[in-house]
Short mmCIF file of C-alpha atoms and ligand atoms in Angstrom, two decimals:
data_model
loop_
_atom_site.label_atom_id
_atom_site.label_comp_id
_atom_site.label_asym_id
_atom_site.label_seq_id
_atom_site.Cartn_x
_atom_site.Cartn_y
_atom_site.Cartn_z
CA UNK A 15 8.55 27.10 11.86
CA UNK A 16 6.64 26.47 8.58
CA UNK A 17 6.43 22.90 7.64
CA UNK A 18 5.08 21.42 4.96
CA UNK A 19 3.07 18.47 4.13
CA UNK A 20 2.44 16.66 1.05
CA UNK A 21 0.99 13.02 -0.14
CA UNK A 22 2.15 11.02 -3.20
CA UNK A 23 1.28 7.65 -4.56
CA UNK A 24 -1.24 5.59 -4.62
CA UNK A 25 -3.90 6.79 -2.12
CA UNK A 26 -5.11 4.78 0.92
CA UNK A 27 -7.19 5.32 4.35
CA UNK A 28 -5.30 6.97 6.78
CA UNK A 29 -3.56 10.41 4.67
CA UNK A 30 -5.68 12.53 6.07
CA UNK A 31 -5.49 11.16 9.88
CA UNK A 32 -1.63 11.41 9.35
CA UNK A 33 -2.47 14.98 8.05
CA UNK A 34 -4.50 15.85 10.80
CA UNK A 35 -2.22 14.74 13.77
CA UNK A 36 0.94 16.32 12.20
CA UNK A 37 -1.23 19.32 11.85
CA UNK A 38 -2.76 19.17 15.84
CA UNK A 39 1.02 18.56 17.16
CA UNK A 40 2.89 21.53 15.06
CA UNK A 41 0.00 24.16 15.95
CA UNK A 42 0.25 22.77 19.60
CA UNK A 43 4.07 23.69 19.17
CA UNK A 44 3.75 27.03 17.43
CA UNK A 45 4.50 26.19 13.94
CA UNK A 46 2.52 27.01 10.64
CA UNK A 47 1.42 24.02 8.11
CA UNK A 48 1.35 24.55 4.24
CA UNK A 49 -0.47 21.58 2.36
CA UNK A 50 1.49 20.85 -1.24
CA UNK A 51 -0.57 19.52 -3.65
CA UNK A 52 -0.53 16.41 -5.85
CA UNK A 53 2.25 14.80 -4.12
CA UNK A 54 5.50 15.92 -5.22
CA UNK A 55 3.65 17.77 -8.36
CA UNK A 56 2.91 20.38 -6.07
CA UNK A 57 5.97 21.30 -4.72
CA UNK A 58 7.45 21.10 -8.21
CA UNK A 59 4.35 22.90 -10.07
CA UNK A 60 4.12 25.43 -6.76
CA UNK A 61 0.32 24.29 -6.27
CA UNK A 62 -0.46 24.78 -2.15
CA UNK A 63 -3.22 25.90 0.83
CA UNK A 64 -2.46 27.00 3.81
CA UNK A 65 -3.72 24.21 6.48
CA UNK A 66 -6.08 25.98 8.72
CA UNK A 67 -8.09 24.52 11.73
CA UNK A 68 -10.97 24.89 8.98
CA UNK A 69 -9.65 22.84 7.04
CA UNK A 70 -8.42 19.81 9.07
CA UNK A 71 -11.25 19.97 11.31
CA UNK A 72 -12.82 16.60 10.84
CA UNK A 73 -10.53 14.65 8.52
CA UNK A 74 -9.49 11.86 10.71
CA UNK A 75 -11.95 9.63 9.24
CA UNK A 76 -12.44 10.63 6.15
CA UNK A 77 -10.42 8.47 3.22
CA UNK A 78 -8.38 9.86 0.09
CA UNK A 79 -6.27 12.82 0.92
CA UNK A 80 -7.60 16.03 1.06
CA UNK A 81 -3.55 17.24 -0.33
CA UNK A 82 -4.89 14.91 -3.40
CA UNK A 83 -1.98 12.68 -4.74
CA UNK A 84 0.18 11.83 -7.59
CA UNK A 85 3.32 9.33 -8.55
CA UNK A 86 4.86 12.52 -9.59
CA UNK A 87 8.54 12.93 -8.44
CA UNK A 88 11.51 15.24 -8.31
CA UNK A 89 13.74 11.95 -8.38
CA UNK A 90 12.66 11.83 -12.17
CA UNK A 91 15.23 14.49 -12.92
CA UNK A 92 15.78 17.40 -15.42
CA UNK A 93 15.05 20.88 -13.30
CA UNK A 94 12.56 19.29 -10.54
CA UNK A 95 14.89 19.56 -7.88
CA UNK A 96 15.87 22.71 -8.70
CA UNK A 97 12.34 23.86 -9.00
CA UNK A 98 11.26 22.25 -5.48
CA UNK A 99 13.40 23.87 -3.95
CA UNK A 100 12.33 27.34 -5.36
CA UNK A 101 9.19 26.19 -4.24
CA UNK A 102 10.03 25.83 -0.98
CA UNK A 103 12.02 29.21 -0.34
CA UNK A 104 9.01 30.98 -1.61
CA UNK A 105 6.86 29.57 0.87
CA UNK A 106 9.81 30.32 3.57
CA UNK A 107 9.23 26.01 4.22
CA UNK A 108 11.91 24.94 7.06
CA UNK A 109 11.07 21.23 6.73
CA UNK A 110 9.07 19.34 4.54
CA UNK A 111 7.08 15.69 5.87
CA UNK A 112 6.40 13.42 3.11
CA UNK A 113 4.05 11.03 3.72
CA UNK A 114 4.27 7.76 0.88
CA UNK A 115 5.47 4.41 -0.26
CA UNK A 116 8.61 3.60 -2.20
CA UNK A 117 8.30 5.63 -5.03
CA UNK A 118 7.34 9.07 -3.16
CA UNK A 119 10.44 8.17 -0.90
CA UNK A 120 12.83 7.76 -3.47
CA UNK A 121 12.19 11.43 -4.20
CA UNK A 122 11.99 12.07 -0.10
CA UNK A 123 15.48 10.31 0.32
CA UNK A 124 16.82 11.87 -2.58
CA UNK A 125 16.30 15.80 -1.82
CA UNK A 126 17.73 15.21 1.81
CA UNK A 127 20.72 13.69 0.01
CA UNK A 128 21.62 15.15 -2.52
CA UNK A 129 20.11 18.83 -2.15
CA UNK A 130 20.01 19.07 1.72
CA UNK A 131 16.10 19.57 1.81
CA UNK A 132 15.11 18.66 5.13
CA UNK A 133 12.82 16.14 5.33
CA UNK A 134 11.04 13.76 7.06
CA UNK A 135 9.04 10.80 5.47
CA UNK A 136 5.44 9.05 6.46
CA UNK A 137 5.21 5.03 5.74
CA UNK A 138 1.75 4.71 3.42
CA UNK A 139 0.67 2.14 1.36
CA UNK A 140 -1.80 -1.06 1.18
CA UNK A 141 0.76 -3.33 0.29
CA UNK A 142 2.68 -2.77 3.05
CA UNK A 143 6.16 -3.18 1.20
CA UNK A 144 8.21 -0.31 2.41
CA UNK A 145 11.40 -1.40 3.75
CA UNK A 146 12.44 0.48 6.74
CA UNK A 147 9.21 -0.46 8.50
CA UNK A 148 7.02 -3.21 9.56
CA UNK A 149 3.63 -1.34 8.83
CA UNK A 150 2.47 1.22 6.65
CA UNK A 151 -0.69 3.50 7.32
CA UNK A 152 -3.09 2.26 4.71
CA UNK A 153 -2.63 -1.43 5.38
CA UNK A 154 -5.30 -2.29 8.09
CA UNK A 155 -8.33 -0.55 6.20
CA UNK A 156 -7.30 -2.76 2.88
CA UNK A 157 -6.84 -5.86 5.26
CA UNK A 158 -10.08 -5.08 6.58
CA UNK A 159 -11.63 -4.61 3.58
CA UNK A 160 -9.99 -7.72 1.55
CA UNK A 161 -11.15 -9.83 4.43
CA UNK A 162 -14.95 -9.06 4.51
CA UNK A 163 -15.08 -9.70 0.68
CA UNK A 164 -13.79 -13.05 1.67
CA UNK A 165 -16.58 -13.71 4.10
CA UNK A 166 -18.99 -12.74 1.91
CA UNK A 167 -17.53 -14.29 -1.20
CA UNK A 168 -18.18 -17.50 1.04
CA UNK A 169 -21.11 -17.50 1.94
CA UNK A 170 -21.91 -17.22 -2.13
CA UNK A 171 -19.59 -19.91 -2.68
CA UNK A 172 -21.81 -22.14 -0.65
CA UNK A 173 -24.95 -21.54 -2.07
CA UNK A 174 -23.74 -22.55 -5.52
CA UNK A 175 -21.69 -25.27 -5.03
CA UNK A 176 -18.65 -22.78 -6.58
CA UNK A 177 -15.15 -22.23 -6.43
CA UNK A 178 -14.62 -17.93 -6.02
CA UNK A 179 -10.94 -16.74 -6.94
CA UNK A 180 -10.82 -13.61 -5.08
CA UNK A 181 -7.84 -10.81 -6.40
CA UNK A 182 -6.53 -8.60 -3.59
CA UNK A 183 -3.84 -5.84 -4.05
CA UNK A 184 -0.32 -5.86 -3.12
CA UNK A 185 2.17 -5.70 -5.99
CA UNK A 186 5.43 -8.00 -5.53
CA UNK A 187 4.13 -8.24 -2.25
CA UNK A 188 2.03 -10.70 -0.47
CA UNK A 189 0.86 -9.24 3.10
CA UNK A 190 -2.73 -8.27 2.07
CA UNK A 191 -2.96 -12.29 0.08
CA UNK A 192 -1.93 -14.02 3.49
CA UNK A 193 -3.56 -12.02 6.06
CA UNK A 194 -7.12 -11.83 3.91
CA UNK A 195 -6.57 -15.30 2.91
CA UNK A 196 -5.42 -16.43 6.27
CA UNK A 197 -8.46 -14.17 8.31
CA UNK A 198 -11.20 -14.88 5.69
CA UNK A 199 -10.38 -18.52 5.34
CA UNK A 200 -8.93 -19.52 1.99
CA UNK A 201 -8.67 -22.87 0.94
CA UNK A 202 -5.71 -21.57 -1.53
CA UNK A 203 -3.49 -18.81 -0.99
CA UNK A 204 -1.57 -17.54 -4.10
CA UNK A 205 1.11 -15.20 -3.17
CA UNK A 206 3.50 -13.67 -5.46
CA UNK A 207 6.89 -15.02 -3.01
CA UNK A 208 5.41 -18.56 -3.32
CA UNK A 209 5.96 -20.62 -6.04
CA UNK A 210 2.28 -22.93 -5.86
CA UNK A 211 1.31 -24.14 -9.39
CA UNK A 212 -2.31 -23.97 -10.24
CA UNK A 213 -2.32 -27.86 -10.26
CA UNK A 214 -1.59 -27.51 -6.83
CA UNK A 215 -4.12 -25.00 -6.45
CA UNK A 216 -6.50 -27.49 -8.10
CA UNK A 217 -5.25 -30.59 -6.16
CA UNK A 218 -6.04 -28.78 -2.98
CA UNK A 219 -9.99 -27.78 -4.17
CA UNK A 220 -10.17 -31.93 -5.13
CA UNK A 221 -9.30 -32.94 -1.98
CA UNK A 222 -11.68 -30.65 -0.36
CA UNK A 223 -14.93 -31.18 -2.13
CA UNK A 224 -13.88 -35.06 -2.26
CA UNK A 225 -13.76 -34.97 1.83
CA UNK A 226 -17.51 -33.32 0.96
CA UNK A 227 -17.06 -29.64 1.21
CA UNK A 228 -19.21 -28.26 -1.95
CA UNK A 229 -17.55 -25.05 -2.68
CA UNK A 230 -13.78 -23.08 -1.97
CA UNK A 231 -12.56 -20.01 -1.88
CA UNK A 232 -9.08 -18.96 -3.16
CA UNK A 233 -7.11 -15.45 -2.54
CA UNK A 234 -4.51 -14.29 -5.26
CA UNK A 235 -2.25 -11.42 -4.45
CA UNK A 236 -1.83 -9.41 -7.97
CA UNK A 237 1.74 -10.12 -8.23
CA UNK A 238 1.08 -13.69 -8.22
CA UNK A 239 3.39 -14.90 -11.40
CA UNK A 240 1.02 -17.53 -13.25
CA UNK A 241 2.57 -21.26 -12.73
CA UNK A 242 1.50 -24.41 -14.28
CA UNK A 243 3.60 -27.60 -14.75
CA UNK A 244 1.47 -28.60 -17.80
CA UNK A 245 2.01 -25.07 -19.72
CA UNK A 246 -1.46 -24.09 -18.93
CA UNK A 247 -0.36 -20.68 -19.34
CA UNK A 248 2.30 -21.18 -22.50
CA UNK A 249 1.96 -18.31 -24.98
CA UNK A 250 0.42 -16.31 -22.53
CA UNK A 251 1.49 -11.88 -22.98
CA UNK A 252 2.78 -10.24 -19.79
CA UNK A 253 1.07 -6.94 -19.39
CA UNK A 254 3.08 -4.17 -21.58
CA UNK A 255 1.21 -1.18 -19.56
CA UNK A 256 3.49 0.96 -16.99
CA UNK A 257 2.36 2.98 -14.29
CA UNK A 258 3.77 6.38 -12.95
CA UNK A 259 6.89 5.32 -11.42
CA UNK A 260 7.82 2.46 -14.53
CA UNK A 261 6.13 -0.67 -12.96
CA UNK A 262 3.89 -2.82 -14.84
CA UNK A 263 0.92 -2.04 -13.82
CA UNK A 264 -0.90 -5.15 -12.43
CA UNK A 265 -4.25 -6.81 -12.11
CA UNK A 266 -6.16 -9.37 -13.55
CA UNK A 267 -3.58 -12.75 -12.97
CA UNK A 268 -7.00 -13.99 -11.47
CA UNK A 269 -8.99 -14.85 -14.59
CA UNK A 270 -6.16 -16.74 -15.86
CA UNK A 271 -6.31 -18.82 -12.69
CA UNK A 272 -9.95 -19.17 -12.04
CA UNK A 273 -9.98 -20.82 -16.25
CA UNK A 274 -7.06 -22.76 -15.15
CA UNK A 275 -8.85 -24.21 -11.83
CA UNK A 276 -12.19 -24.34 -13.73
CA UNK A 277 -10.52 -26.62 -16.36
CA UNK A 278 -8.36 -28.91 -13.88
CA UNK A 279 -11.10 -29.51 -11.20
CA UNK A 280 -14.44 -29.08 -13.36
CA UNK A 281 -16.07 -27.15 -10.90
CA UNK A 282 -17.88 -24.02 -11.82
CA UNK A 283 -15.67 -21.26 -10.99
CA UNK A 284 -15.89 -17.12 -10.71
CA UNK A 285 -13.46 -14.36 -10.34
CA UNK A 286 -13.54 -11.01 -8.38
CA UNK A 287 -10.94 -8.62 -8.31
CA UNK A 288 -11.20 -6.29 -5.62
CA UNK A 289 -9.36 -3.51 -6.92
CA UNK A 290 -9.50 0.24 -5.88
CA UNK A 291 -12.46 -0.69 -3.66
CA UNK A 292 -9.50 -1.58 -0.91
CA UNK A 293 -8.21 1.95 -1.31
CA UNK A 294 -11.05 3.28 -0.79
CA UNK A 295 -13.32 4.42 2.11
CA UNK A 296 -12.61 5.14 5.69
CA UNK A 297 -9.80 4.17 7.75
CA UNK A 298 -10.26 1.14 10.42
CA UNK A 299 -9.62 2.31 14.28
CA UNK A 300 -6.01 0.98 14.36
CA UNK A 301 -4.92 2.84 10.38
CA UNK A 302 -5.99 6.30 12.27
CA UNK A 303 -4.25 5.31 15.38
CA UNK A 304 -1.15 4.34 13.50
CA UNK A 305 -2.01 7.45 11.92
CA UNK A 306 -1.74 9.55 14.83
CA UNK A 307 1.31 8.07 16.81
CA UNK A 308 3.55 8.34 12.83
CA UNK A 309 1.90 11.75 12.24
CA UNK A 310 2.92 13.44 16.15
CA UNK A 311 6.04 11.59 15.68
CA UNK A 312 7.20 13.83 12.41
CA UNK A 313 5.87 16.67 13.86
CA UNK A 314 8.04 16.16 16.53
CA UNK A 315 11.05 15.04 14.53
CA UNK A 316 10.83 18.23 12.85
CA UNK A 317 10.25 20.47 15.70
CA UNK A 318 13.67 18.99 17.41
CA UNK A 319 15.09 19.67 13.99
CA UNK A 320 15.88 15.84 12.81
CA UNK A 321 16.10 15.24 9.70
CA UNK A 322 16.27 12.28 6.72
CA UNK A 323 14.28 10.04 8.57
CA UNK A 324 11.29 7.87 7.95
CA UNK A 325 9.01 7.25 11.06
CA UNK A 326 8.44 3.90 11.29
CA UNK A 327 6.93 1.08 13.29
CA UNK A 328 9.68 -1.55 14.93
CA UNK A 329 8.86 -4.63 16.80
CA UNK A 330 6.46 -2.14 18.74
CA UNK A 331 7.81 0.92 18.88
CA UNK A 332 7.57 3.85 16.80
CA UNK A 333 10.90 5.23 15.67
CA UNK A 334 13.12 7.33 13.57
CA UNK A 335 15.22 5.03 11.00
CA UNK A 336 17.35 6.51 7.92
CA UNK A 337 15.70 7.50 4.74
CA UNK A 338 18.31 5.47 3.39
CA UNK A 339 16.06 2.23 4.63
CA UNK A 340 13.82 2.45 1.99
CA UNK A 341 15.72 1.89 -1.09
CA UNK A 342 16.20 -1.49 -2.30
CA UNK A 343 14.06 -4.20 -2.64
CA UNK A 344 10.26 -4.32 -1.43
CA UNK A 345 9.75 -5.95 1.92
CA UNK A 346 7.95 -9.33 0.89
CA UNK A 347 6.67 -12.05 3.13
CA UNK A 348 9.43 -13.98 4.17
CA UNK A 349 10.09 -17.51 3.25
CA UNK A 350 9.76 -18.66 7.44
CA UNK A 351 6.35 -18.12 7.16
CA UNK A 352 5.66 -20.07 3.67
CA UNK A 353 4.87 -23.33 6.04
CA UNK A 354 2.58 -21.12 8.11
CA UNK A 355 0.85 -19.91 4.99
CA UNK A 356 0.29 -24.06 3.91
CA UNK A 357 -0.88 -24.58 7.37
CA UNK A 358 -3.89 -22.67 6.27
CA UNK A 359 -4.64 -23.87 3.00
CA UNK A 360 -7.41 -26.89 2.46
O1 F6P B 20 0.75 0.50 -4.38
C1 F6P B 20 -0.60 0.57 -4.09
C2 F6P B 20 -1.41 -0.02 -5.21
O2 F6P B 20 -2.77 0.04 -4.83
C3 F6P B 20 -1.03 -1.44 -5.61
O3 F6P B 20 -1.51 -2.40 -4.72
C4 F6P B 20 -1.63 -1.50 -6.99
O4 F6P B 20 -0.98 -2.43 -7.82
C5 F6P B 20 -1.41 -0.11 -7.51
O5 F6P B 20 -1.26 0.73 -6.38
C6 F6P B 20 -2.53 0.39 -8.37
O6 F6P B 20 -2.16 1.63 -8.84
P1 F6P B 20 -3.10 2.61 -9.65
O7 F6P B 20 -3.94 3.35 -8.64
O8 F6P B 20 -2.16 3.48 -10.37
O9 F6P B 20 -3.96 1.77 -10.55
#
């Protein structure tokens, strides 16, 4: 067979480990691997390398994706279906694996639909939203990342006698907010799912440094909708920018709280918003192990010739669900654990 491979979206450790071991498991079994470039640009613009042992050799821990990425998708209409699958006949492709989040999947889910292109779909991201699945590659490294900040944003705190609002990643989603916050110790934990008001927020500090701690620490995923019940925020402009697939694009909910906390508790306050830096870098141990068991498993899905699937992790199994999983709604943390998430907090 020839398969090919492409990655779309937002970047994150752990493409190129999924690239590798889809690559090591289809040469094992015979088959050929062509790279597309730019995500679904690629297959549309006809941009692609063969995937040679050259190539891959050595990618497992490297971050970014060697395929380089884009929000590009043939689920945007016009003639980009049309033209992907030209694309693909070209190349004589008998099965394309596309590894991405929700966007890159709508495009995934809607070739195998509606235009028969067999496919087979990758869970990535650092938020960790994609419904179908209970863990995306990409999530562990940002995790990782978010958390150290926290550690050292600490130790910081301490030394000045301040309060450090740290923003992680995570869109409508607030995985990467409650595990950092949870693993790196956050006094407050802002998610976007929960509906704490920054008096809250500021209540909690009080209490703290009134019990004689001298200095907090609070997490705030990006999506974190800005809540006061004294209109703190009143007359405040949501963002008007919009990202490749039509969201707004996010980031920077944090300075609004850190002046809000600043004001309500009067302790000297700073802000850091992690950003790209948790897309960035090399994978943790278990993102390229993740890596590996998704990547073998859609080599194998498309050697036995299954098709519309996403590979994804259950309870703690890898499996094969239906494309069709991912549509709807991100996955968000669930309201069961909002107590759990309080537990944690002060
Ligand atoms: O979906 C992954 C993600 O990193 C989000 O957490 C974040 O809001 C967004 O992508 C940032 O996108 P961009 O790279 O386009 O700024």
């Amino acid at each position: 067979m020839r398969i090919g491979i492409l990655t779309g979206g937002g970047d994150c450790p752990g493409l190129n480990a999924v690239i590798s071991s889809v690559a090591r498991r289809s040469w094992d079994r015979g088959h050929e691997l062509v790279g597309f470039k730019y995500g679904w640009r690629g297959v549309i613009q006809d941009q692609s390398i063969p995937l040679t042992r050259d190539i891959v050799r050595g990618i497992m821990r490297e971050g970014g994706t060697i395929l380089r990425s884009s929000g590009e998708n043939p689920s945007h209409g016009g003639d980009r279906p049309a033209r992907v699958l030209a694309t693909l006949q070209r190349h004589e492709i008998d099965a394309l694996i596309v590894v991405g989040g929700e966007g890159t999947m709508r495009g995934a889910l809607e070739m195998w639909r509606d235009h028969g292109l067999p496919v087979v779909g990758v869970p990535k991201t650092i938020d960790n939203d994609l419904p179908g699945t209970q863990m995306t590659v990409g999530f562990d490294s940002a995790l990782a990342i978010a958390t150290e900040a926290l550690d050292r944003l600490a130790t910081t705190a301490e030394s000045h006698d301040r309060v450090m609002v740290c923003e992680v990643m995570g869109r409508t989603a607030g995985w990467l907010a409650m595990e950092s916050g949870i693993a790196g110790g956050a006094d407050v934990i802002l998610l976007p799912e929960m509906d704490l008001t920054v008096e809250e927020a500021a209540s909690i500090i009080k209490r703290r440094h009134a019990e004689g701690r001298n200095s907090s620490l609070i997490v705030v995923g990006e999506g974190y909708t800005l809540r006061s019940d004294t209109g703190l925020f009143d007359g405040l402009e949501e963002s008007e920018q919009l990202d490749a697939y039509g969201y707004p694009r996010l980031g920077g909910v944090s300075q609004h709280v850190a002046r809000a906390v600043e004001e309500l508790t009067g302790y000297e306050t700073r802000v850091t918003i992690l950003g790209h830096v948790q897309r960035g870098g090399p994978p943790t141990a278990r993102d390229r192990s993740l890596a590996a068991q998704f990547g073998v498993f859609a080599a194998d899905l498309v050697h036995d010739g299954v098709f519309g699937k996403l590979v994804a992790q259950v309870g703690q199994d890898v499996v094969a669900v239906p494309l069709e999983e991912t549509e709807g709604d991100a996955r968000v943390v669930p309201e069961e654990l909002f107590d759990t998430v309080r537990g944690f907090m002060g």
